[in-house]
Amino acid sequence: MNPAADRPLDRRDLRTLGLAALGGALEFYDFVIFVFFAVIIGKLFFPPDTPEWLRQLQTYGLFAAGYLARPIGGIVMAHYGDRIGRKKMFTLSVFLMSLPTLALGLLPTYASVGYAAPLLLLVMRLLQGAAIGGEIPGAWVFVSEHVPERRVGFACSALTAGLTAGILLGSLVASAINLSFTQAEILDHVWRLPFLLGGVFGLIAVWLRRWLHETPIFEAMRLQKQLSQELPLKAVLRDHWRAVVGSMLLTWTLTAAIVVVILMTPTLIQKMFAVPAPQALFANSVATLCLTIGCLIYGLAADRFGGPRVLLIGCFALLGSTWALYSGLAHGTLPLLPAYAVAGFCVAIVGVIPSLIVRAFPAAVRFSGLSFSYNMAYAIFGGLTPLLVSLALKLSPQFAPAWYVGALCLLCSGFVAIRYFLLPPRVAPAGLTA
């Protein structure tokens, strides 16, 4: 067991959480800034005579490509994270993210190079996906192994808050650009600025992580020669496949909340309800701020009342708030800003999910188990979500996003009720032994 499992958080813990969260925010900005300029990118990187629905589908397809590449980067980095150290991979991932983000800001458009433009864009998104595939699981493992066991819920939620702050940063940058420049100027050259800025952010994150230390649990395993002697992923699939399945289901719910409610909604409501872009992006910024704050609150609640119980209640809150947001816009019964703010706060339940997944795997294969489960689920479900929602809009033009999120909330709550409250508890459920 972690020898300091019952101690309170100290200054070094808070410093580690702060640096990890800040670095994660800067890197996640790099990955998500694409979606805030999806309309612009669609116009610049595809033929001008492309039908609007097809252009949107193609653009979200490129966005999805980043998710499809995540398992590759995640599996490779997790393998070495379980074998040579968490910190090295934690630093490498952010460096690998900054390079393609800088390149995105320099790419030629369709008007310059024709079909080579979307192909180059696809390559950059694949490289970004590989980098983020190692970053997020590595971050959760890193912080969970630094703090006392009874504070794992808050640690994972704090790191998730940092990642969502990266979304907020992207939303603020997109809002500032839309308010400061005309659409003609943005189409001409200004769209490049957020990507160039993201590359700089990535390099800053690399520098910040120089001050972090290897996790005590990994150091203890290395000293006691308890590191996995076989391929970590092989051990995960052979001995912990049930944890993999459960973790993928939890991640599917996380993808529905983040991708639909936070990343897609600003663009969707512009098209579905004729909400002006500056208003949609400002409301998204408020919702994401509420999400960031909510992650910390949900994390504290998970440590106090138990993660499964908090997640079960949170799923129903997310279902209701998402439906209220889209129903209010469709019927004009709720103003956008407060409805979106409440929905954003309810999305913060995703901050509880990582602590449950971290506890599902033993330390020797934790990075590989979490990374495989999370990234495979994100590749399958997160990558397909924009496409599925776009197609579903033809069947339910005003409520497809709410139906999708609601269905996942019900599925997740059913799994949590069965797994954590109806089935007998497993031995050593925390899974934090070295």
mmCIF file of N, CA, C and O in Angstrom, residues 186-239:
data_model
loop_
_atom_site.group_PDB
_atom_site.id
_atom_site.type_symbol
_atom_site.label_atom_id
_atom_site.label_comp_id
_atom_site.label_asym_id
_atom_site.label_seq_id
_atom_site.Cartn_x
_atom_site.Cartn_y
_atom_site.Cartn_z
ATOM 1 N N ILE A 186 -10.529 36.608 -40.753
ATOM 2 C CA ILE A 186 -10.291 35.282 -40.174
ATOM 3 C C ILE A 186 -10.040 34.269 -41.277
ATOM 4 O O ILE A 186 -9.104 33.453 -41.191
ATOM 5 N N LEU A 187 -10.834 34.307 -42.330
ATOM 6 C CA LEU A 187 -10.645 33.391 -43.452
ATOM 7 C C LEU A 187 -9.324 33.624 -44.162
ATOM 8 O O LEU A 187 -8.702 32.686 -44.680
ATOM 9 N N ASP A 188 -8.876 34.854 -44.181
ATOM 10 C CA ASP A 188 -7.656 35.200 -44.912
ATOM 11 C C ASP A 188 -6.405 34.656 -44.219
ATOM 12 O O ASP A 188 -5.600 33.946 -44.818
ATOM 13 N N HIS A 189 -6.217 34.982 -42.941
ATOM 14 C CA HIS A 189 -4.987 34.564 -42.265
ATOM 15 C C HIS A 189 -5.115 34.431 -40.741
ATOM 16 O O HIS A 189 -4.334 33.727 -40.122
ATOM 17 N N VAL A 190 -6.100 35.085 -40.155
ATOM 18 C CA VAL A 190 -6.172 35.130 -38.689
ATOM 19 C C VAL A 190 -6.443 33.756 -38.083
ATOM 20 O O VAL A 190 -6.041 33.471 -36.952
ATOM 21 N N TRP A 191 -7.088 32.848 -38.842
ATOM 22 C CA TRP A 191 -7.378 31.510 -38.324
ATOM 23 C C TRP A 191 -6.104 30.775 -37.921
ATOM 24 O O TRP A 191 -6.157 29.836 -37.106
ATOM 25 N N ARG A 192 -4.964 31.186 -38.459
ATOM 26 C CA ARG A 192 -3.700 30.517 -38.143
ATOM 27 C C ARG A 192 -3.201 30.854 -36.732
ATOM 28 O O ARG A 192 -2.455 30.069 -36.127
ATOM 29 N N LEU A 193 -3.565 32.003 -36.216
ATOM 30 C CA LEU A 193 -3.011 32.477 -34.949
ATOM 31 C C LEU A 193 -3.235 31.519 -33.782
ATOM 32 O O LEU A 193 -2.303 31.267 -33.001
ATOM 33 N N PRO A 194 -4.453 30.980 -33.566
ATOM 34 C CA PRO A 194 -4.634 30.097 -32.412
ATOM 35 C C PRO A 194 -3.779 28.833 -32.467
ATOM 36 O O PRO A 194 -3.382 28.309 -31.418
ATOM 37 N N PHE A 195 -3.466 28.352 -33.670
ATOM 38 C CA PHE A 195 -2.620 27.162 -33.779
ATOM 39 C C PHE A 195 -1.157 27.502 -33.498
ATOM 40 O O PHE A 195 -0.448 26.738 -32.830
ATOM 41 N N LEU A 196 -0.708 28.632 -33.998
ATOM 42 C CA LEU A 196 0.661 29.061 -33.699
ATOM 43 C C LEU A 196 0.819 29.321 -32.207
ATOM 44 O O LEU A 196 1.834 28.954 -31.596
ATOM 45 N N LEU A 197 -0.202 29.943 -31.617
ATOM 46 C CA LEU A 197 -0.178 30.183 -30.168
ATOM 47 C C LEU A 197 -0.149 28.865 -29.409
ATOM 48 O O LEU A 197 0.566 28.718 -28.406
ATOM 49 N N GLY A 198 -0.889 27.871 -29.906
ATOM 50 C CA GLY A 198 -0.909 26.561 -29.262
ATOM 51 C C GLY A 198 0.451 25.894 -29.263
ATOM 52 O O GLY A 198 0.818 25.209 -28.301
ATOM 53 N N GLY A 199 1.201 26.043 -30.344
ATOM 54 C CA GLY A 199 2.545 25.475 -30.375
ATOM 55 C C GLY A 199 3.430 26.072 -29.311
ATOM 56 O O GLY A 199 4.224 25.373 -28.660
ATOM 57 N N VAL A 200 3.296 27.379 -29.107
ATOM 58 C CA VAL A 200 4.063 28.045 -28.047
ATOM 59 C C VAL A 200 3.623 27.544 -26.674
ATOM 60 O O VAL A 200 4.444 27.279 -25.791
ATOM 61 N N PHE A 201 2.311 27.391 -26.492
ATOM 62 C CA PHE A 201 1.796 26.851 -25.227
ATOM 63 C C PHE A 201 2.405 25.475 -24.931
ATOM 64 O O PHE A 201 2.761 25.165 -23.789
ATOM 65 N N GLY A 202 2.513 24.653 -25.973
ATOM 66 C CA GLY A 202 3.063 23.312 -25.780
ATOM 67 C C GLY A 202 4.492 23.352 -25.289
ATOM 68 O O GLY A 202 4.888 22.578 -24.398
ATOM 69 N N LEU A 203 5.278 24.226 -25.842
ATOM 70 C CA LEU A 203 6.680 24.338 -25.417
ATOM 71 C C LEU A 203 6.770 24.850 -23.981
ATOM 72 O O LEU A 203 7.660 24.443 -23.223
ATOM 73 N N ILE A 204 5.863 25.731 -23.594
ATOM 74 C CA ILE A 204 5.827 26.197 -22.201
ATOM 75 C C ILE A 204 5.508 25.034 -21.267
ATOM 76 O O ILE A 204 6.096 24.894 -20.188
ATOM 77 N N ALA A 205 4.577 24.166 -21.685
ATOM 78 C CA ALA A 205 4.215 23.006 -20.866
ATOM 79 C C ALA A 205 5.399 22.058 -20.689
ATOM 80 O O ALA A 205 5.587 21.473 -19.612
ATOM 81 N N VAL A 206 6.207 21.884 -21.736
ATOM 82 C CA VAL A 206 7.414 21.056 -21.625
ATOM 83 C C VAL A 206 8.322 21.616 -20.551
ATOM 84 O O VAL A 206 8.868 20.885 -19.701
ATOM 85 N N TRP A 207 8.510 22.927 -20.555
ATOM 86 C CA TRP A 207 9.390 23.568 -19.574
ATOM 87 C C TRP A 207 8.838 23.399 -18.159
ATOM 88 O O TRP A 207 9.594 23.134 -17.216
ATOM 89 N N LEU A 208 7.518 23.534 -18.005
ATOM 90 C CA LEU A 208 6.911 23.407 -16.681
ATOM 91 C C LEU A 208 7.158 22.018 -16.081
ATOM 92 O O LEU A 208 7.379 21.877 -14.873
ATOM 93 N N ARG A 209 7.131 21.002 -16.903
ATOM 94 C CA ARG A 209 7.224 19.639 -16.388
ATOM 95 C C ARG A 209 8.642 19.244 -15.990
ATOM 96 O O ARG A 209 8.836 18.162 -15.446
ATOM 97 N N ARG A 210 9.602 20.105 -16.250
ATOM 98 C CA ARG A 210 10.958 19.857 -15.747
ATOM 99 C C ARG A 210 10.979 19.826 -14.229
ATOM 100 O O ARG A 210 11.876 19.232 -13.620
ATOM 101 N N TRP A 211 10.006 20.470 -13.589
ATOM 102 C CA TRP A 211 10.009 20.614 -12.132
ATOM 103 C C TRP A 211 9.263 19.479 -11.429
ATOM 104 O O TRP A 211 9.206 19.456 -10.201
ATOM 105 N N LEU A 212 8.698 18.564 -12.186
ATOM 106 C CA LEU A 212 7.981 17.450 -11.575
ATOM 107 C C LEU A 212 8.933 16.291 -11.253
ATOM 108 O O LEU A 212 10.009 16.168 -11.833
ATOM 109 N N HIS A 213 8.508 15.433 -10.314
ATOM 110 C CA HIS A 213 9.312 14.285 -9.892
ATOM 111 C C HIS A 213 8.564 12.992 -10.198
ATOM 112 O O HIS A 213 7.337 12.976 -10.299
ATOM 113 N N GLU A 214 9.320 11.898 -10.328
ATOM 114 C CA GLU A 214 8.721 10.597 -10.549
ATOM 115 C C GLU A 214 7.801 10.239 -9.392
ATOM 116 O O GLU A 214 7.995 10.694 -8.256
ATOM 117 N N THR A 215 6.774 9.420 -9.663
ATOM 118 C CA THR A 215 5.798 9.103 -8.613
ATOM 119 C C THR A 215 6.412 8.169 -7.565
ATOM 120 O O THR A 215 7.212 7.281 -7.902
ATOM 121 N N PRO A 216 6.063 8.349 -6.283
ATOM 122 C CA PRO A 216 6.597 7.471 -5.227
ATOM 123 C C PRO A 216 6.266 5.998 -5.449
ATOM 124 O O PRO A 216 7.081 5.122 -5.141
ATOM 125 N N ILE A 217 5.071 5.704 -5.973
ATOM 126 C CA ILE A 217 4.688 4.308 -6.192
ATOM 127 C C ILE A 217 5.567 3.660 -7.252
ATOM 128 O O ILE A 217 6.034 2.521 -7.079
ATOM 129 N N PHE A 218 5.847 4.367 -8.345
ATOM 130 C CA PHE A 218 6.711 3.785 -9.372
ATOM 131 C C PHE A 218 8.125 3.597 -8.842
ATOM 132 O O PHE A 218 8.771 2.568 -9.114
ATOM 133 N N GLU A 219 8.632 4.578 -8.090
ATOM 134 C CA GLU A 219 9.980 4.447 -7.522
ATOM 135 C C GLU A 219 10.054 3.247 -6.590
ATOM 136 O O GLU A 219 11.051 2.512 -6.577
ATOM 137 N N ALA A 220 8.998 3.026 -5.795
ATOM 138 C CA ALA A 220 8.989 1.883 -4.891
ATOM 139 C C ALA A 220 8.984 0.569 -5.667
ATOM 140 O O ALA A 220 9.687 -0.390 -5.305
ATOM 141 N N MET A 221 8.213 0.512 -6.745
ATOM 142 C CA MET A 221 8.194 -0.705 -7.563
ATOM 143 C C MET A 221 9.553 -0.959 -8.205
ATOM 144 O O MET A 221 10.013 -2.100 -8.292
ATOM 145 N N ARG A 222 10.205 0.119 -8.635
ATOM 146 C CA ARG A 222 11.514 -0.058 -9.262
ATOM 147 C C ARG A 222 12.542 -0.557 -8.251
ATOM 148 O O ARG A 222 13.323 -1.466 -8.544
ATOM 149 N N LEU A 223 12.543 0.004 -7.049
ATOM 150 C CA LEU A 223 13.499 -0.413 -6.017
ATOM 151 C C LEU A 223 13.252 -1.853 -5.584
ATOM 152 O O LEU A 223 14.196 -2.598 -5.297
ATOM 153 N N GLN A 224 11.981 -2.245 -5.519
ATOM 154 C CA GLN A 224 11.624 -3.597 -5.076
ATOM 155 C C GLN A 224 11.557 -4.591 -6.241
ATOM 156 O O GLN A 224 11.156 -5.741 -6.043
ATOM 157 N N LYS A 225 11.941 -4.121 -7.453
ATOM 158 C CA LYS A 225 11.952 -4.965 -8.656
ATOM 159 C C LYS A 225 10.581 -5.613 -8.902
ATOM 160 O O LYS A 225 10.470 -6.805 -9.170
ATOM 161 N N GLN A 226 9.544 -4.803 -8.774
ATOM 162 C CA GLN A 226 8.183 -5.275 -8.987
ATOM 163 C C GLN A 226 7.576 -4.765 -10.294
ATOM 164 O O GLN A 226 6.372 -4.880 -10.512
ATOM 165 N N LEU A 227 8.398 -4.197 -11.162
ATOM 166 C CA LEU A 227 7.892 -3.745 -12.451
ATOM 167 C C LEU A 227 7.502 -4.957 -13.298
ATOM 168 O O LEU A 227 8.067 -6.043 -13.149
ATOM 169 N N SER A 228 6.529 -4.750 -14.193
ATOM 170 C CA SER A 228 6.042 -5.847 -15.025
ATOM 171 C C SER A 228 7.176 -6.423 -15.863
ATOM 172 O O SER A 228 7.892 -5.688 -16.554
ATOM 173 N N GLN A 229 7.359 -7.739 -15.792
ATOM 174 C CA GLN A 229 8.417 -8.406 -16.541
ATOM 175 C C GLN A 229 7.953 -8.852 -17.929
ATOM 176 O O GLN A 229 8.763 -9.284 -18.738
ATOM 177 N N GLU A 230 6.674 -8.771 -18.200
ATOM 178 C CA GLU A 230 6.155 -9.099 -19.521
ATOM 179 C C GLU A 230 5.550 -7.849 -20.132
ATOM 180 O O GLU A 230 5.557 -6.769 -19.529
ATOM 181 N N LEU A 231 5.062 -7.997 -21.339
ATOM 182 C CA LEU A 231 4.414 -6.866 -21.990
ATOM 183 C C LEU A 231 3.225 -6.418 -21.140
ATOM 184 O O LEU A 231 2.291 -7.205 -20.934
ATOM 185 N N PRO A 232 3.231 -5.179 -20.614
ATOM 186 C CA PRO A 232 2.144 -4.764 -19.714
ATOM 187 C C PRO A 232 0.754 -4.920 -20.323
ATOM 188 O O PRO A 232 -0.180 -5.347 -19.634
ATOM 189 N N LEU A 233 0.615 -4.592 -21.607
ATOM 190 C CA LEU A 233 -0.707 -4.691 -22.228
ATOM 191 C C LEU A 233 -1.179 -6.138 -22.276
ATOM 192 O O LEU A 233 -2.372 -6.414 -22.130
ATOM 193 N N LYS A 234 -0.263 -7.077 -22.476
ATOM 194 C CA LYS A 234 -0.621 -8.490 -22.481
ATOM 195 C C LYS A 234 -1.218 -8.895 -21.142
ATOM 196 O O LYS A 234 -2.241 -9.598 -21.075
ATOM 197 N N ALA A 235 -0.589 -8.435 -20.054
ATOM 198 C CA ALA A 235 -1.103 -8.744 -18.720
ATOM 199 C C ALA A 235 -2.470 -8.114 -18.499
ATOM 200 O O ALA A 235 -3.359 -8.709 -17.874
ATOM 201 N N VAL A 236 -2.662 -6.912 -19.011
ATOM 202 C CA VAL A 236 -3.949 -6.219 -18.863
ATOM 203 C C VAL A 236 -5.063 -7.004 -19.543
ATOM 204 O O VAL A 236 -6.122 -7.261 -18.953
ATOM 205 N N LEU A 237 -4.849 -7.385 -20.790
ATOM 206 C CA LEU A 237 -5.891 -8.080 -21.545
ATOM 207 C C LEU A 237 -6.144 -9.483 -21.014
ATOM 208 O O LEU A 237 -7.264 -9.992 -21.107
ATOM 209 N N ARG A 238 -5.131 -10.119 -20.449
ATOM 210 C CA ARG A 238 -5.303 -11.478 -19.938
ATOM 211 C C ARG A 238 -5.943 -11.499 -18.560
ATOM 212 O O ARG A 238 -6.856 -12.297 -18.296
ATOM 213 N N ASP A 239 -5.491 -10.603 -17.674
ATOM 214 C CA ASP A 239 -5.893 -10.677 -16.267
ATOM 215 C C ASP A 239 -6.915 -9.630 -15.844
ATOM 216 O O ASP A 239 -7.530 -9.761 -14.782
#
